[in-house]
Amino acid sequence: MAHHRRVTAPRTFMTPPRTRSLPLLAFACALALAACDGKRADQAATPDSERNPLVTITGEEAVVVPAWQPPPVMIATGEEPAVLAEAKQALEEDRLFGGPRDAVPLLLELSARAPDDADVKRTHARAIALLIAQGDAALGRMDADPNGLVHAHEVGEVGRTAAPEDPSMREYLSRIDRADQSVQLDHRGERELQSGRLGEAPGDRGALDYFREALERRPGDARAAQGIAAVESALIRRAEERAAQNDFDGAEQWLKFADRVRPTMTTAEDARARIATQRRASVDAMRDKGMAVLMRENGLPEARRTLSDMLRIAPPGDPAAAELRTRIDQVAHYGLFRPGQVFTDALRSGARGPQMVVVPHGGFSMGAREGENDASSSERPLHYVRFDRGFAMARTETTVGEFRRFVQATNYKPRAVRRGHSTVYDERSGTLARRSGVDWRHDYVGQLATDAMPVLHVSARDAEAYAHWLSQQTGERYALPSEAQFEYAERAGSQGSLAWSSPIPPRFAGNVTGMGDRSPTGRRWRNAFIGYADGYWGPAPAGIYPGNAFGLHDLSGNVSEWVADCWHDGYRRAPADGQAWVNPGCRQRVIRGGSWVSAPAQVRSAWRLSTDGDTTNARLGFRLVREL
């Protein structure tokens, strides 16, 4: 009849559907099972042939390890030297105890016949050392190998018979016991974890204590280390739940518990950073709400209540809270512009500046959408940009008349004037061609333009010179818009590739290329919007088409426009606050917005083009923005 010893296996291991029991006889004795009989199985109370410590713990997984019985070995008298050589060869081949001709069975029989033979003793000692090494290797892989602990116990059972008094074997058996104990502690820790008893505070017995004790029993216990990480995750989850309720003080208390779980790791600190970001977002959302309320009629009381709520969750000295408080004070004493409001600034000369429209603050996704046709890599990645403060943008492109006032007031010499030429549309060839004597005073074909037309043939530096003059005249800060401001204003809340929802522009959407357009000599566009005509082949007078949802005109058509940004091949590391992305001294600048000569792909809201800042031509103009 075979005898067995049962060994608990890690819960994550797959084991055959056999009888389960626990190898820790101390646990077994605690259960007062008859099989234990109040003694350890490895004690000499009964012969090895009767050793059978069958113990079962309900609910725990265990595998059956048979008590090892040396197989019968037949050695004829005089064959001892040959059998010893056979045992040594088995050791070389790492055959220790699997069969009757393996090293340990042979050496046990030889030791029984010649107990004082020095060579047999040395070989036997070597076999025990190899046996222990094999067992330790099995213990070392028990976290990854479902059968590691089982094999370690099999080795232990062999060792109990082959070297019961060997100190190194006794130490090895102690290591097995500690491994068994670590498995049991892992089981207990997992039950406590599942029940929510984490043991986070000093003196609280819970999952954390069991997992730590398991690591003490068996350093390197991966299952215990995973359990400790799970306790930390549970504590962080509790902190995140408090943060979701805007209870950031409570969240910090749970994070302090988490700090003590794995102090050498950054997990809790990373969670603290995430919660700080969440707190920042909550505070900023309240700030944005307060800002929006301030723009409503009689919104001051609600804005003050929002500030009160905000101060309950904002950290001391929070800049967003200070900003809202400042803006509330401004509204209470001075008032603010309203979104959509149209205004002009007075110039020192007594004239008025360009008409400006207040663009509401907010956020949008900037760049080409996933799967957007005709998009380029320079329009990606799609990224979120937020304007915490509104801004004013010129209602139309800068006109010839407005630019004329600047030139006459300053005697400024624009680039095309100094260079003596620019690029115009040539009706005979149907292309853009260089022509001498053309500058800002001329239209797209080189004829003198009326004051109502958008100014053409100006460089980026010409536009910036006009903005600088206007700033001096008004005492306000005027500038070219950033790319983000331009796209935000052009989209005006739209999310698609175009500033309108339909593939074909709506009637009078703006001056863009349409299949229905005709040049003075009857030319047609080769690549244009099907079924659309706007009545103009070249640029139209500024602002004659309807404005968009923000009250701005011609952002998607008529003429393309300079913006303040230097050219970058994509948006990685682009500012998230809508500011211009500028490199000092850059030559390559960005052009935004479609024009009268643009293909449909260039009318997309995300379209952008790189060109030298000194470029002048018949399709390119500009407009300005103003800080509020």
XYZ file of C-alpha atoms in Angstrom:
628
model
C 0.000 0.000 0.000
C 1.453 3.384 -0.996
C 1.896 6.071 1.642
C 1.664 9.776 0.947
C 2.415 13.261 2.249
C 0.142 16.084 1.135
C 1.492 19.500 0.086
C -0.349 22.767 -0.341
C 0.095 24.231 -3.826
C -0.078 27.951 -4.699
C -3.634 28.978 -5.577
C -2.606 30.338 -8.950
C -1.152 27.006 -10.061
C -3.071 24.469 -12.126
C -3.052 21.034 -10.484
C -4.697 17.742 -11.451
C -8.077 17.024 -9.850
C -6.666 14.918 -7.001
C -7.200 14.804 -3.275
C -6.066 18.103 -1.635
C -4.375 18.422 1.769
C -1.842 20.506 3.729
C 1.798 19.546 4.368
C 2.223 21.698 7.456
C 1.806 19.228 10.260
C 1.618 22.044 12.771
C -1.567 23.180 11.034
C -2.737 19.594 10.864
C -2.203 19.061 14.570
C -4.103 22.237 15.287
C -7.034 20.568 13.609
C -6.582 17.544 15.911
C -6.981 15.089 13.080
C -6.407 11.458 13.907
C -3.829 11.076 11.189
C -1.538 13.480 13.016
C -1.751 11.715 16.373
C -0.083 14.680 18.101
C 3.346 14.088 16.489
C 5.266 15.289 13.428
C 5.322 12.798 10.591
C 9.082 12.905 10.374
C 9.462 11.850 14.032
C 10.501 8.268 14.658
C 7.290 7.290 16.480
C 6.444 4.861 13.702
C 8.556 3.095 11.088
C 8.935 4.747 7.672
C 6.816 2.000 6.193
C 3.879 3.264 8.289
C 4.454 7.032 7.829
C 1.242 8.379 6.350
C 0.419 11.948 7.549
C -2.779 12.514 5.582
C -4.167 15.961 6.513
C -6.848 18.017 4.751
C -7.732 21.699 5.169
C -11.131 22.456 3.627
C -11.019 25.110 0.908
C -7.234 25.034 0.423
C -5.664 23.421 -2.590
C -3.121 20.671 -1.986
C -1.480 17.921 -3.963
C -0.601 14.432 -2.834
C 3.099 13.647 -2.419
C 3.759 9.932 -1.782
C 6.052 8.984 1.113
C 9.177 7.758 -0.626
C 10.027 4.079 -0.307
C 13.435 2.993 -1.637
C 12.924 0.521 -4.469
C 14.469 -2.950 -3.952
C 18.054 -3.113 -5.176
C 19.641 -6.476 -5.948
C 23.440 -6.539 -5.544
C 25.278 -9.806 -5.755
C 28.228 -10.383 -3.458
C 31.370 -8.967 -4.999
C 29.509 -6.546 -7.271
C 29.795 -3.654 -4.806
C 32.632 -1.823 -6.631
C 30.739 -2.031 -9.917
C 27.524 -0.833 -8.295
C 29.403 2.084 -6.684
C 30.720 3.031 -10.117
C 27.167 2.741 -11.434
C 25.964 5.071 -8.650
C 28.662 7.615 -9.503
C 27.658 7.473 -13.165
C 24.018 8.055 -12.157
C 25.133 11.152 -10.228
C 26.937 12.435 -13.308
C 23.728 11.952 -15.294
C 21.663 13.654 -12.555
C 19.648 10.465 -11.918
C 19.091 10.628 -8.192
C 16.035 8.655 -7.139
C 13.654 7.961 -9.989
C 14.373 4.254 -10.390
C 16.079 1.275 -8.707
C 19.331 1.863 -10.599
C 19.522 5.574 -9.703
C 22.118 6.949 -7.320
C 20.244 7.217 -3.997
C 18.697 3.697 -3.966
C 22.061 2.183 -4.946
C 23.947 4.190 -2.307
C 21.447 3.300 0.418
C 21.993 -0.391 -0.279
C 25.782 0.060 -0.468
C 25.765 2.021 2.830
C 23.820 -0.741 4.469
C 26.381 -3.335 3.302
C 29.506 -1.262 3.925
C 28.654 1.473 6.432
C 32.310 2.351 7.022
C 33.424 2.464 3.389
C 34.913 5.945 2.879
C 34.244 6.049 -0.876
C 30.616 5.081 -0.334
C 30.287 7.772 2.367
C 31.763 10.439 0.098
C 29.530 9.438 -2.784
C 26.518 9.313 -0.515
C 27.310 12.815 0.817
C 27.670 14.079 -2.723
C 24.297 12.579 -3.628
C 22.647 14.281 -0.650
C 24.213 17.635 -1.659
C 22.917 17.217 -5.216
C 19.535 16.199 -3.867
C 19.332 19.342 -1.721
C 20.485 21.499 -4.645
C 17.744 19.993 -6.789
C 15.194 20.655 -4.067
C 16.349 24.257 -3.587
C 16.096 24.793 -7.329
C 12.508 23.544 -7.190
C 11.767 25.919 -4.310
C 13.317 28.732 -6.302
C 10.978 28.215 -9.217
C 7.792 27.536 -7.249
C 6.362 30.969 -8.069
C 6.523 30.245 -11.793
C 6.293 26.452 -11.880
C 3.052 24.851 -10.617
C 4.993 21.728 -9.681
C 7.967 23.447 -8.034
C 6.798 23.049 -4.430
C 5.573 19.522 -5.158
C 8.966 18.494 -6.481
C 10.661 20.125 -3.486
C 8.520 17.951 -1.209
C 9.353 14.846 -3.238
C 13.011 15.620 -2.721
C 12.307 16.141 0.982
C 10.617 12.757 1.256
C 13.668 11.125 -0.319
C 15.909 13.065 2.073
C 13.933 11.940 5.137
C 14.840 8.334 4.257
C 18.256 8.811 2.693
C 19.777 11.228 5.256
C 17.450 11.736 8.237
C 20.283 12.932 10.533
C 22.143 15.073 7.988
C 22.170 18.719 9.252
C 22.024 20.125 5.740
C 19.013 17.934 4.975
C 17.295 19.092 8.179
C 17.912 22.697 7.139
C 16.457 21.926 3.730
C 13.342 20.404 5.333
C 13.017 23.586 7.392
C 13.089 25.586 4.191
C 10.258 23.460 2.839
C 8.286 24.096 6.007
C 8.802 27.834 5.622
C 7.693 27.626 2.003
C 4.536 25.775 3.099
C 3.915 28.407 5.726
C 4.356 31.208 3.192
C 1.750 29.595 0.950
C -0.704 29.360 3.838
C -0.030 32.970 4.795
C -0.588 33.989 1.179
C -3.975 32.213 1.289
C -4.908 34.024 4.479
C -3.758 37.385 3.130
C -5.812 36.923 -0.037
C -8.932 36.120 2.008
C -8.392 39.235 4.124
C -7.807 41.317 1.002
C -10.991 40.025 -0.583
C -12.884 40.906 2.576
C -11.497 44.435 2.585
C -9.437 43.940 5.746
C -6.220 45.495 4.514
C -4.377 46.021 7.805
C -3.271 49.460 6.708
C -2.914 51.064 10.137
C -0.301 49.979 12.732
C -1.830 47.341 14.993
C -4.510 46.320 12.464
C -4.151 42.633 11.628
C -5.096 42.205 8.013
C -3.902 41.235 4.543
C -0.749 43.337 4.687
C 0.561 41.590 7.824
C -0.023 38.142 6.357
C 1.726 38.983 3.100
C 4.678 40.518 4.929
C 4.946 37.484 7.188
C 4.888 35.262 4.125
C 7.852 37.194 2.758
C 9.665 36.718 6.057
C 9.076 32.965 5.833
C 10.226 32.855 2.230
C 12.071 35.940 0.936
C 11.281 36.470 -2.725
C 7.730 35.080 -2.442
C 6.278 36.600 -5.638
C 2.736 35.853 -4.582
C 3.190 37.745 -1.324
C 4.841 40.638 -3.170
C 1.865 40.748 -5.536
C -0.456 40.700 -2.544
C 1.331 43.659 -0.978
C 1.029 45.519 -4.280
C -2.676 44.657 -4.320
C -3.088 46.091 -0.806
C -1.390 49.268 -1.986
C -3.704 49.410 -5.010
C -6.755 48.962 -2.781
C -5.642 51.845 -0.561
C -5.042 54.027 -3.602
C -8.473 53.069 -4.936
C -10.027 54.260 -1.680
C -8.118 57.528 -2.021
C -9.392 57.943 -5.576
C -12.964 57.302 -4.427
C -12.625 60.085 -1.869
C -11.139 62.360 -4.498
C -14.084 61.633 -6.808
C -16.298 63.023 -4.027
C -14.067 66.123 -3.797
C -12.891 64.921 -0.367
C -9.220 65.532 -1.026
C -8.269 65.598 2.665
C -9.762 62.113 3.054
C -7.934 61.018 -0.088
C -4.645 62.186 1.400
C -5.242 60.111 4.542
C -5.577 56.943 2.465
C -2.513 57.899 0.461
C -0.523 58.228 3.684
C -1.491 54.640 4.520
C -0.420 53.630 1.006
C 2.938 55.408 1.488
C 3.861 52.886 4.213
C 3.048 49.788 2.192
C 5.924 49.951 -0.301
C 7.977 53.002 0.703
C 10.673 52.333 -1.890
C 8.171 52.448 -4.769
C 6.676 55.548 -6.401
C 3.191 54.086 -6.859
C 1.546 56.032 -4.054
C 3.346 59.204 -5.072
C 2.208 58.702 -8.662
C -1.363 58.314 -7.391
C -0.918 61.480 -5.356
C 0.127 63.272 -8.550
C -2.924 61.917 -10.409
C -5.244 63.020 -7.621
C -3.519 66.393 -7.565
C -4.227 66.632 -11.296
C -7.841 65.643 -10.630
C -8.018 68.256 -7.903
C -6.487 70.774 -10.275
C -9.093 69.873 -12.904
C -11.953 70.207 -10.391
C -10.663 73.563 -9.221
C -10.134 74.758 -12.796
C -13.621 73.551 -13.782
C -15.093 75.602 -10.952
C -12.958 78.543 -12.022
C -14.258 78.179 -15.598
C -17.809 77.918 -14.311
C -17.325 81.097 -12.274
C -15.854 82.876 -15.305
C -18.805 81.833 -17.463
C -21.321 82.915 -14.820
C -19.649 86.332 -14.619
C -20.451 86.932 -18.269
C -24.183 86.563 -17.648
C -26.386 89.385 -16.562
C -26.669 89.465 -12.745
C -24.255 86.535 -12.517
C -22.139 87.980 -9.734
C -23.932 86.272 -6.768
C -23.687 82.824 -8.395
C -20.020 83.435 -9.220
C -19.366 84.228 -5.564
C -21.105 81.008 -4.491
C -18.944 79.113 -6.980
C -15.841 80.705 -5.490
C -16.973 79.628 -2.009
C -17.357 76.016 -3.191
C -14.031 76.250 -4.942
C -12.194 77.385 -1.816
C -13.392 74.270 0.033
C -11.411 71.996 -2.290
C -8.614 74.274 -3.540
C -5.255 74.153 -1.777
C -4.236 77.298 0.118
C -3.020 80.057 -2.181
C -4.343 78.343 -5.299
C -3.790 80.619 -8.332
C -7.075 79.640 -10.004
C -9.038 80.666 -6.917
C -7.088 83.917 -6.819
C -7.859 84.488 -10.498
C -11.598 83.992 -10.016
C -11.588 86.238 -6.978
C -9.794 88.917 -9.021
C -12.246 88.598 -11.891
C -15.195 88.790 -9.495
C -13.708 92.004 -8.129
C -13.311 93.307 -11.687
C -16.944 92.568 -12.506
C -18.109 94.136 -9.282
C -16.194 97.349 -9.996
C -15.577 97.623 -13.750
C -17.527 95.046 -15.762
C -16.243 92.846 -18.658
C -16.674 92.373 -22.363
C -19.380 89.945 -23.414
C -18.777 87.005 -25.781
C -19.739 88.002 -29.316
C -19.489 91.697 -28.511
C -18.226 93.827 -31.425
C -16.105 96.851 -30.573
C -13.423 99.187 -31.880
C -10.606 100.902 -30.076
C -9.920 104.595 -30.439
C -6.670 105.606 -32.111
C -4.610 108.567 -30.954
C -5.339 110.248 -34.248
C -9.044 110.282 -33.403
C -9.938 107.478 -35.823
C -11.197 104.045 -34.847
C -9.343 100.745 -35.116
C -10.630 97.620 -36.906
C -13.861 96.016 -35.766
C -13.053 93.313 -33.184
C -15.262 90.448 -32.018
C -14.936 88.944 -28.504
C -14.264 85.219 -28.867
C -15.420 83.196 -25.823
C -12.864 81.278 -23.824
C -13.025 77.495 -23.946
C -11.242 74.464 -25.318
C -11.165 72.370 -28.470
C -9.356 69.480 -30.118
C -6.801 70.947 -32.492
C -5.538 69.178 -35.607
C -6.709 66.562 -38.077
C -9.222 63.975 -36.908
C -8.708 60.217 -37.124
C -9.340 59.083 -40.693
C -9.630 62.635 -42.038
C -9.142 62.662 -45.803
C -6.221 64.690 -47.223
C -4.726 65.222 -43.757
C -0.933 65.361 -43.393
C 1.353 64.333 -40.554
C 2.074 68.003 -39.837
C -1.555 68.355 -38.686
C -1.149 65.746 -35.962
C -1.277 64.604 -33.252
C -4.787 65.716 -32.405
C -4.428 67.503 -29.076
C -6.547 69.469 -26.660
C -6.036 73.220 -26.342
C -7.773 75.376 -23.799
C -8.104 79.154 -23.659
C -8.581 80.145 -20.053
C -9.287 83.676 -21.191
C -11.242 84.915 -24.168
C -9.680 87.088 -26.838
C -10.850 89.506 -29.512
C -10.304 88.804 -33.216
C -10.778 91.142 -36.170
C -14.189 90.579 -37.734
C -12.623 90.414 -41.219
C -9.216 90.330 -42.820
C -7.288 93.583 -42.626
C -8.454 95.733 -45.545
C -6.509 97.869 -47.982
C -8.019 100.993 -46.406
C -6.959 99.986 -42.882
C -3.437 99.135 -44.025
C -3.260 102.384 -46.003
C -3.897 104.405 -42.833
C -0.936 102.633 -41.185
C 1.434 103.196 -44.113
C 0.500 106.861 -44.429
C 0.893 107.441 -40.689
C 4.317 105.802 -40.415
C 5.861 105.978 -43.936
C 6.448 102.252 -43.521
C 7.864 100.501 -46.606
C 6.277 97.019 -46.920
C 8.286 94.150 -48.316
C 6.804 94.170 -51.838
C 7.412 97.915 -52.109
C 11.072 97.517 -51.184
C 11.478 94.445 -53.371
C 9.589 95.931 -56.314
C 7.479 92.894 -57.198
C 4.991 90.303 -55.963
C 3.047 87.316 -57.273
C -0.306 87.803 -59.020
C -2.854 85.710 -60.874
C -2.276 85.583 -64.645
C -5.555 85.040 -66.478
C -3.901 84.036 -69.753
C -2.001 81.093 -68.218
C -4.370 80.445 -65.318
C -1.424 80.408 -62.877
C 0.238 82.649 -60.317
C 3.154 84.584 -61.758
C 5.663 87.188 -60.588
C 4.986 90.763 -61.679
C 7.000 93.942 -61.100
C 5.510 97.011 -59.515
C 2.898 95.110 -57.499
C 2.508 95.728 -53.762
C -0.130 96.097 -51.000
C -2.084 98.665 -53.019
C -2.928 96.127 -55.731
C -5.452 93.344 -56.096
C -4.995 89.727 -57.137
C -4.294 90.524 -60.803
C -2.083 93.542 -60.108
C -4.709 96.273 -60.550
C -5.222 98.966 -57.908
C -7.514 97.637 -55.186
C -10.391 99.387 -53.455
C -10.202 100.107 -49.738
C -12.868 97.466 -48.981
C -10.751 94.612 -50.370
C -8.555 92.446 -48.105
C -4.979 93.643 -48.310
C -2.689 91.316 -50.304
C 1.017 91.209 -51.138
C 2.098 91.660 -47.502
C 4.691 89.628 -45.605
C 4.448 88.327 -42.052
C 6.742 91.123 -40.916
C 4.525 93.696 -42.615
C 1.550 92.322 -40.673
C 3.488 92.443 -37.407
C 4.564 96.030 -38.081
C 0.892 96.988 -38.537
C 0.008 95.200 -35.251
C 2.798 97.038 -33.421
C 1.553 100.403 -34.711
C -2.026 99.608 -33.751
C -0.888 98.624 -30.232
C 0.909 101.959 -29.862
C -2.124 103.854 -31.135
C -4.631 102.191 -28.793
C -2.615 101.223 -25.720
C -3.860 97.640 -26.151
C -1.918 94.578 -27.281
C -2.623 93.613 -30.897
C -0.831 90.727 -32.633
C -1.159 88.092 -35.303
C -3.306 85.212 -34.009
C -1.659 81.997 -32.924
C -2.414 78.878 -34.951
C -4.571 77.656 -32.085
C -6.552 80.904 -31.945
C -7.110 80.810 -35.698
C -8.300 77.178 -35.800
C -10.434 77.665 -32.682
C -12.080 80.734 -34.227
C -12.477 79.054 -37.636
C -14.123 75.982 -36.153
C -16.380 78.056 -33.857
C -17.503 74.846 -32.162
C -17.521 72.594 -35.260
C -15.860 69.193 -34.922
C -15.535 67.966 -38.517
C -12.854 68.484 -41.122
C -14.669 71.565 -42.488
C -16.084 74.540 -40.650
C -19.553 73.473 -41.799
C -21.255 70.112 -41.413
C -21.993 69.220 -45.064
C -19.420 68.039 -47.660
C -20.642 70.829 -49.967
C -20.419 74.355 -48.570
C -23.798 75.851 -47.660
C -25.003 78.735 -49.812
C -22.795 81.810 -49.302
C -20.488 79.906 -46.947
C -17.639 82.032 -48.226
C -15.323 82.636 -51.133
C -13.901 79.203 -51.909
C -13.316 77.365 -55.168
C -16.555 75.990 -56.607
C -17.282 74.120 -59.821
C -19.767 76.863 -60.605
C -17.148 79.639 -60.522
C -15.981 81.210 -63.827
C -12.970 83.436 -64.524
C -13.373 86.578 -66.701
C -12.402 84.484 -69.747
C -14.480 81.449 -68.754
C -11.880 79.331 -66.962
C -13.030 76.717 -64.420
C -11.335 75.150 -61.446
C -10.006 71.621 -61.915
C -10.297 70.774 -58.220
C -13.184 72.513 -56.488
C -16.362 71.949 -54.473
C -18.986 70.307 -56.654
C -22.260 72.155 -56.916
C -20.968 75.391 -55.397
C -20.469 78.911 -56.713
C -19.918 82.118 -54.781
C -19.876 84.750 -57.538
C -16.157 85.620 -57.284
C -13.155 84.251 -59.124
C -10.616 86.264 -57.119
C -10.917 87.709 -53.583
C -14.222 89.284 -52.582
C -14.613 92.483 -50.507
C -13.989 91.711 -46.834
C -17.005 90.564 -44.854
C -19.671 90.282 -47.566
C -20.411 86.635 -46.735
C -22.205 85.605 -43.501
C -20.109 85.235 -40.359
C -19.647 81.992 -38.425
C -21.031 81.098 -34.998
C -18.548 83.506 -33.365
C -19.468 86.357 -35.731
C -16.205 86.147 -37.700
C -16.020 86.327 -41.508
C -13.906 84.664 -44.208
C -11.758 82.443 -41.973
C -12.194 79.421 -44.259
C -11.972 81.299 -47.541
C -11.375 84.542 -49.480
C -7.648 84.861 -48.596
C -5.298 82.681 -46.568
C -3.797 84.410 -43.564
C -0.534 84.774 -41.679
C -0.432 83.575 -38.066
C 2.190 84.223 -35.390
C 3.662 80.714 -35.122
C 6.936 79.479 -36.506
C 6.627 76.334 -38.574
C 6.903 72.975 -36.799
C 6.413 69.656 -38.583
C 3.757 68.524 -36.106
C 2.136 69.308 -32.777
C 4.270 67.233 -30.421
C 5.206 69.491 -27.489
C 2.952 72.244 -28.864
C 1.575 74.699 -26.260
C -1.660 73.516 -24.671
C -2.783 76.998 -23.688
C -3.250 78.368 -27.210
C -0.158 80.590 -27.188
C 1.870 81.032 -30.364
C 4.682 78.507 -30.781
C 7.597 80.778 -31.621
C 11.316 80.149 -32.042
C 13.353 83.364 -31.969
C 14.659 84.272 -35.420
C 12.722 81.622 -37.334
C 12.184 82.209 -41.074
C 9.541 79.603 -41.854
C 6.099 80.803 -40.815
C 2.621 79.289 -40.861
C -0.278 80.146 -43.164
C -3.819 79.244 -42.134
C -7.266 79.229 -43.746
C -8.433 78.581 -47.295
C -8.496 81.179 -50.063
C -10.254 81.985 -53.334
C -7.727 79.757 -55.127
C -7.512 76.871 -52.609
C -8.391 73.258 -53.375
C -11.070 71.757 -51.064
C -8.365 69.938 -49.067
C -6.877 73.350 -48.170
C -10.205 74.635 -46.833
C -10.181 72.077 -44.008
C -10.028 73.638 -40.553
C -6.829 71.744 -39.683
C -4.988 72.684 -42.907
C -1.676 74.501 -42.470
C 1.179 75.495 -44.757
C 4.811 76.448 -44.250
C 6.352 79.357 -46.144
C 9.096 81.944 -45.788
C 8.026 84.916 -43.680
C 8.946 87.311 -46.506
C 6.508 85.691 -48.952
C 4.002 88.002 -50.668
C 1.350 86.966 -53.192
C -2.240 87.370 -54.384
C -3.775 84.741 -52.078
C -2.301 85.767 -48.739
C -3.437 88.421 -46.226
C -3.903 88.659 -42.454
C -6.077 89.763 -39.542
C -5.227 90.592 -35.931
C -6.232 89.520 -32.435
C -6.318 91.647 -29.290
C -5.912 90.693 -25.640
C -8.869 91.382 -23.380
